[in-house]
PDB file of C-alpha atoms in Angstrom:
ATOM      1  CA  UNK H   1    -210.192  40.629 112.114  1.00 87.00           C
ATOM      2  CA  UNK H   2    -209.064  44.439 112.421  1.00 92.00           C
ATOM      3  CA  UNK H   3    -209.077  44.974 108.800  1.00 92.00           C
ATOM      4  CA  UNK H   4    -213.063  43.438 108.569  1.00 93.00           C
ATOM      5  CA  UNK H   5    -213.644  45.050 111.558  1.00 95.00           C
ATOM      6  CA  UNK H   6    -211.836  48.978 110.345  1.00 96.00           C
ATOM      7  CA  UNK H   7    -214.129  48.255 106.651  1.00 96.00           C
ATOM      8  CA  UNK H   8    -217.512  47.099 108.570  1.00 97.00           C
ATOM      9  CA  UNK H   9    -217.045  50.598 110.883  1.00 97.00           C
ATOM     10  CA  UNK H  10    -216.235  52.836 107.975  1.00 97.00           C
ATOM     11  CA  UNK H  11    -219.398  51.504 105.851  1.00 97.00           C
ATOM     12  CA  UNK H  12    -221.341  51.638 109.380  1.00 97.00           C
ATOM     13  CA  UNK H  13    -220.684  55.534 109.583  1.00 97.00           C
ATOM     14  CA  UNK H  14    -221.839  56.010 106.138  1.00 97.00           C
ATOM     15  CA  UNK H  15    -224.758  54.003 107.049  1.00 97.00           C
ATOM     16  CA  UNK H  16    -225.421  56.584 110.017  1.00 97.00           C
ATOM     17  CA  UNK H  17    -224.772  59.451 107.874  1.00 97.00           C
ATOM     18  CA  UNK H  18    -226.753  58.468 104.936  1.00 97.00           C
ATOM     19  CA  UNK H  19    -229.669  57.797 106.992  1.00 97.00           C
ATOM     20  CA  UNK H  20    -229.275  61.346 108.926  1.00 96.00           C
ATOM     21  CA  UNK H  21    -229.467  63.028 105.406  1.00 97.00           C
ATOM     22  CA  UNK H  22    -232.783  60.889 104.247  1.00 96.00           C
ATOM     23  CA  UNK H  23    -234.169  61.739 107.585  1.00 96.00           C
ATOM     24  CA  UNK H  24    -233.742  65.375 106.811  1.00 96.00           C
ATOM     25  CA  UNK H  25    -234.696  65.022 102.714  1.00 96.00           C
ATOM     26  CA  UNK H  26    -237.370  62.998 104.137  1.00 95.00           C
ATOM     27  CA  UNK H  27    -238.796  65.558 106.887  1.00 94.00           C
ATOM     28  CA  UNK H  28    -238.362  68.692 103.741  1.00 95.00           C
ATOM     29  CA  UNK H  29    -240.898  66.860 101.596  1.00 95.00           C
ATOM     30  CA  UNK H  30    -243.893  65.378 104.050  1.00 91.00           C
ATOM     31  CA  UNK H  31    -243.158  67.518 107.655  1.00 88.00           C
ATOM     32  CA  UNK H  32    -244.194  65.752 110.925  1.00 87.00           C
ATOM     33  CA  UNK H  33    -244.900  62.442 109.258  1.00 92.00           C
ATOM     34  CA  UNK H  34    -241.817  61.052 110.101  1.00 92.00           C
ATOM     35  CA  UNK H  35    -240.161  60.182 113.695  1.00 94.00           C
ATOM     36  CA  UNK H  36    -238.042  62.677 115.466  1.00 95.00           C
ATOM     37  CA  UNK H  37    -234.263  62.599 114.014  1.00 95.00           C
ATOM     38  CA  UNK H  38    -233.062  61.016 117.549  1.00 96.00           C
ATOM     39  CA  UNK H  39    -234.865  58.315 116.627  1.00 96.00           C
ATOM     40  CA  UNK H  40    -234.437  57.282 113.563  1.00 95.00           C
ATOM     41  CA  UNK H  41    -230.481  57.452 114.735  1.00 96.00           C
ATOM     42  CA  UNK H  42    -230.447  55.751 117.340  1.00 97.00           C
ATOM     43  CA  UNK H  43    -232.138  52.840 115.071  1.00 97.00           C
ATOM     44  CA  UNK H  44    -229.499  53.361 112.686  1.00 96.00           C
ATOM     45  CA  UNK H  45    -226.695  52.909 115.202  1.00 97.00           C
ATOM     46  CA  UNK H  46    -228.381  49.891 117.069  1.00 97.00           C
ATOM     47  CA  UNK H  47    -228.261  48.261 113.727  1.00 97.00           C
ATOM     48  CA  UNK H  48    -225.154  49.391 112.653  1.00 97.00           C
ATOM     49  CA  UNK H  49    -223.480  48.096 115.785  1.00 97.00           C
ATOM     50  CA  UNK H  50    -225.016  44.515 115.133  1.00 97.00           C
ATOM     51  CA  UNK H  51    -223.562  44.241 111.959  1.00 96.00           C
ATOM     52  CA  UNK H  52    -220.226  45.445 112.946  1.00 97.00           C
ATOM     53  CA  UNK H  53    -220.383  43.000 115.045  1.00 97.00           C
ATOM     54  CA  UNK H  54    -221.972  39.877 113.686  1.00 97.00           C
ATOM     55  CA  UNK H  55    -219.956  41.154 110.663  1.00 97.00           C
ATOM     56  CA  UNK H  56    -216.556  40.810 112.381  1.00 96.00           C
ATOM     57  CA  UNK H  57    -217.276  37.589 113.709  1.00 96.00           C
ATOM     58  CA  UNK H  58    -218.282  36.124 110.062  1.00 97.00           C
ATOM     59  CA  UNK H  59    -215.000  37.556 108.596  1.00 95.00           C
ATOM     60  CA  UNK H  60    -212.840  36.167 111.210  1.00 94.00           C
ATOM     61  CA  UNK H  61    -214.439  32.642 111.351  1.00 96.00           C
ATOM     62  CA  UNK H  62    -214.092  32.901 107.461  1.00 93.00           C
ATOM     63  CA  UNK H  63    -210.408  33.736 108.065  1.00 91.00           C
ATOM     64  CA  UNK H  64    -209.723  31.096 110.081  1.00 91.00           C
ATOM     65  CA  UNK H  65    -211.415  28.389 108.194  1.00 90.00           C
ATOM     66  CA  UNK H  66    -209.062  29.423 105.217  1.00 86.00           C
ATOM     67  CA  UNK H  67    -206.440  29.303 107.021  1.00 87.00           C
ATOM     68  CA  UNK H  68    -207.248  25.741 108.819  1.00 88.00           C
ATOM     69  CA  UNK H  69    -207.882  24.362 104.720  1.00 86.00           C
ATOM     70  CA  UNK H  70    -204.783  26.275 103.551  1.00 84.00           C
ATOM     71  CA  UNK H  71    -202.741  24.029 105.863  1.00 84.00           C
ATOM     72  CA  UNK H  72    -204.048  20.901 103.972  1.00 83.00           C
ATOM     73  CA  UNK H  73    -204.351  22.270 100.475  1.00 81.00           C
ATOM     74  CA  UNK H  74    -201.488  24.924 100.552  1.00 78.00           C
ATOM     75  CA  UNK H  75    -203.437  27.952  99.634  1.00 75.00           C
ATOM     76  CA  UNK H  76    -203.182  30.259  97.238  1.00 74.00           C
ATOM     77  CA  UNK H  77    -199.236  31.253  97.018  1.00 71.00           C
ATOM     78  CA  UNK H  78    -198.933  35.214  95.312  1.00 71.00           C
ATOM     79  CA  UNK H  79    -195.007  35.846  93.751  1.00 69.00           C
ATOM     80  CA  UNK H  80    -194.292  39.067  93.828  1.00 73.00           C
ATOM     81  CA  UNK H  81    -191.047  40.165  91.705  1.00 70.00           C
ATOM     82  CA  UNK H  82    -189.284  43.012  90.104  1.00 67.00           C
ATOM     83  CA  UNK H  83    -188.408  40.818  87.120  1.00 67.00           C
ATOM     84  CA  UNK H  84    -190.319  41.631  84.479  1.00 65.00           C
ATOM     85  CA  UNK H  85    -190.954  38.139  82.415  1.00 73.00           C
ATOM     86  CA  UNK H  86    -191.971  37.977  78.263  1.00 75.00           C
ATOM     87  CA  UNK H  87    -194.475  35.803  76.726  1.00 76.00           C
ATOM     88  CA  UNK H  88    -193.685  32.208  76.370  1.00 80.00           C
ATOM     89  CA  UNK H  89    -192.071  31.173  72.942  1.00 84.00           C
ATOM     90  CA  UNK H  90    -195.033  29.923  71.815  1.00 86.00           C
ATOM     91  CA  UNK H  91    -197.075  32.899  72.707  1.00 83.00           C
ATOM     92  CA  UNK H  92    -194.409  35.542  70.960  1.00 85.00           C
ATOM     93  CA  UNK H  93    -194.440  33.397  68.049  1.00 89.00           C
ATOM     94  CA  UNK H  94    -198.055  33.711  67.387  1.00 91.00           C
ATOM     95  CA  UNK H  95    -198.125  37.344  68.215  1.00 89.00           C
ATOM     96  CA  UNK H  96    -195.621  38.210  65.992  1.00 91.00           C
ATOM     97  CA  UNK H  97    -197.839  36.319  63.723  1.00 92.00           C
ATOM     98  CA  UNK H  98    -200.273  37.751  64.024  1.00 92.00           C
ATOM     99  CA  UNK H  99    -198.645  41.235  63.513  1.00 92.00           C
ATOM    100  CA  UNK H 100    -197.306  39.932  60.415  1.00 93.00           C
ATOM    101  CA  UNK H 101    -201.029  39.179  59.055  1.00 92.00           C
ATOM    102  CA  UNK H 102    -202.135  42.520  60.064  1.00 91.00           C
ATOM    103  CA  UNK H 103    -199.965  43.786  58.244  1.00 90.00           C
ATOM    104  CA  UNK H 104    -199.991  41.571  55.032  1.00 91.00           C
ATOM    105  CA  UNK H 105    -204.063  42.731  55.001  1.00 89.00           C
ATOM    106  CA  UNK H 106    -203.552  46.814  55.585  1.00 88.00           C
ATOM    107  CA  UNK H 107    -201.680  46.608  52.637  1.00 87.00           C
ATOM    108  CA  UNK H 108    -203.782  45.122  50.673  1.00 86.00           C
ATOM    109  CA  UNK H 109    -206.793  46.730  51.677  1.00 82.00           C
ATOM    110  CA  UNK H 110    -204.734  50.125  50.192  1.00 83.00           C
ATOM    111  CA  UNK H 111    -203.964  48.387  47.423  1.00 78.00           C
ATOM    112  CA  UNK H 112    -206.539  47.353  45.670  1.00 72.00           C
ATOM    113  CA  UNK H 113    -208.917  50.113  47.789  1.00 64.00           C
ATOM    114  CA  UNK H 114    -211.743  49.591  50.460  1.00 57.00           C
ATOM    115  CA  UNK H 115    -214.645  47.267  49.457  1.00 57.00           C
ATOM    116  CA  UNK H 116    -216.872  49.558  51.536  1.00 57.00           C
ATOM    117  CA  UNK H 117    -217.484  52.691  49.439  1.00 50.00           C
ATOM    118  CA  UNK H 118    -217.900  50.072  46.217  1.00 51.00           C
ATOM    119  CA  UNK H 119    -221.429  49.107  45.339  1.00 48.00           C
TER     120      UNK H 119
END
């Protein structure tokens, strides 16, 4: 909840700010069309705050429904180690395969030259 809550207040300030700078861009380009700067904030902010709000109460609800299925399901278990672990036999195998047949075809593309400048 304080984590949606921190990100929903940070992206509500930019909000703010971004529509204090439009305002102004705005008022350069067509004067006295516009309403006052007060105004246009304190629209901005009222809207802001309802999605801060409304916001933080979706994220937690969405919180704790995960965490009322992860109790039946498990959820999703992260491992983190300092062991670093290889491919799987199978999987070196084929790479070093692989390496192998890259090789096998550089040298015979130098060999018998590059089909590309032939016509």
């Amino acid at each position: 909840m304080v984590a949606g809550f921190l990100l929903l207040a940070g992206l509500g300030a930019l909000v703010i700010a971004t529509a204090g700078v439009v305002w102004v861009l705005m008022q350069a380009m067509a004067p006295d069309v516009l309403p006052a700067l007060t105004t246009v904030l304190v629209i901005a902010f009222g809207v802001v705050t309802l999605e801060v709000i409304l916001g933080t109460g979706l994220l937690t609800l969405g919180a704790f429904l995960y965490n009322l299925s992860a109790q039946f399901s498990g959820g999703v278990e992260i491992a983190v180690t300092d062991t670093l672990t290889g491919p799987t036999p199978a999987a070196a195998r084929t790479l070093l395969f692989l390496a192998r047949l890259h090789a096998r075809a550089r040298r015979l593309r130098t060999s018998t030259g590059s089909p590309r400048g032939r016509t």
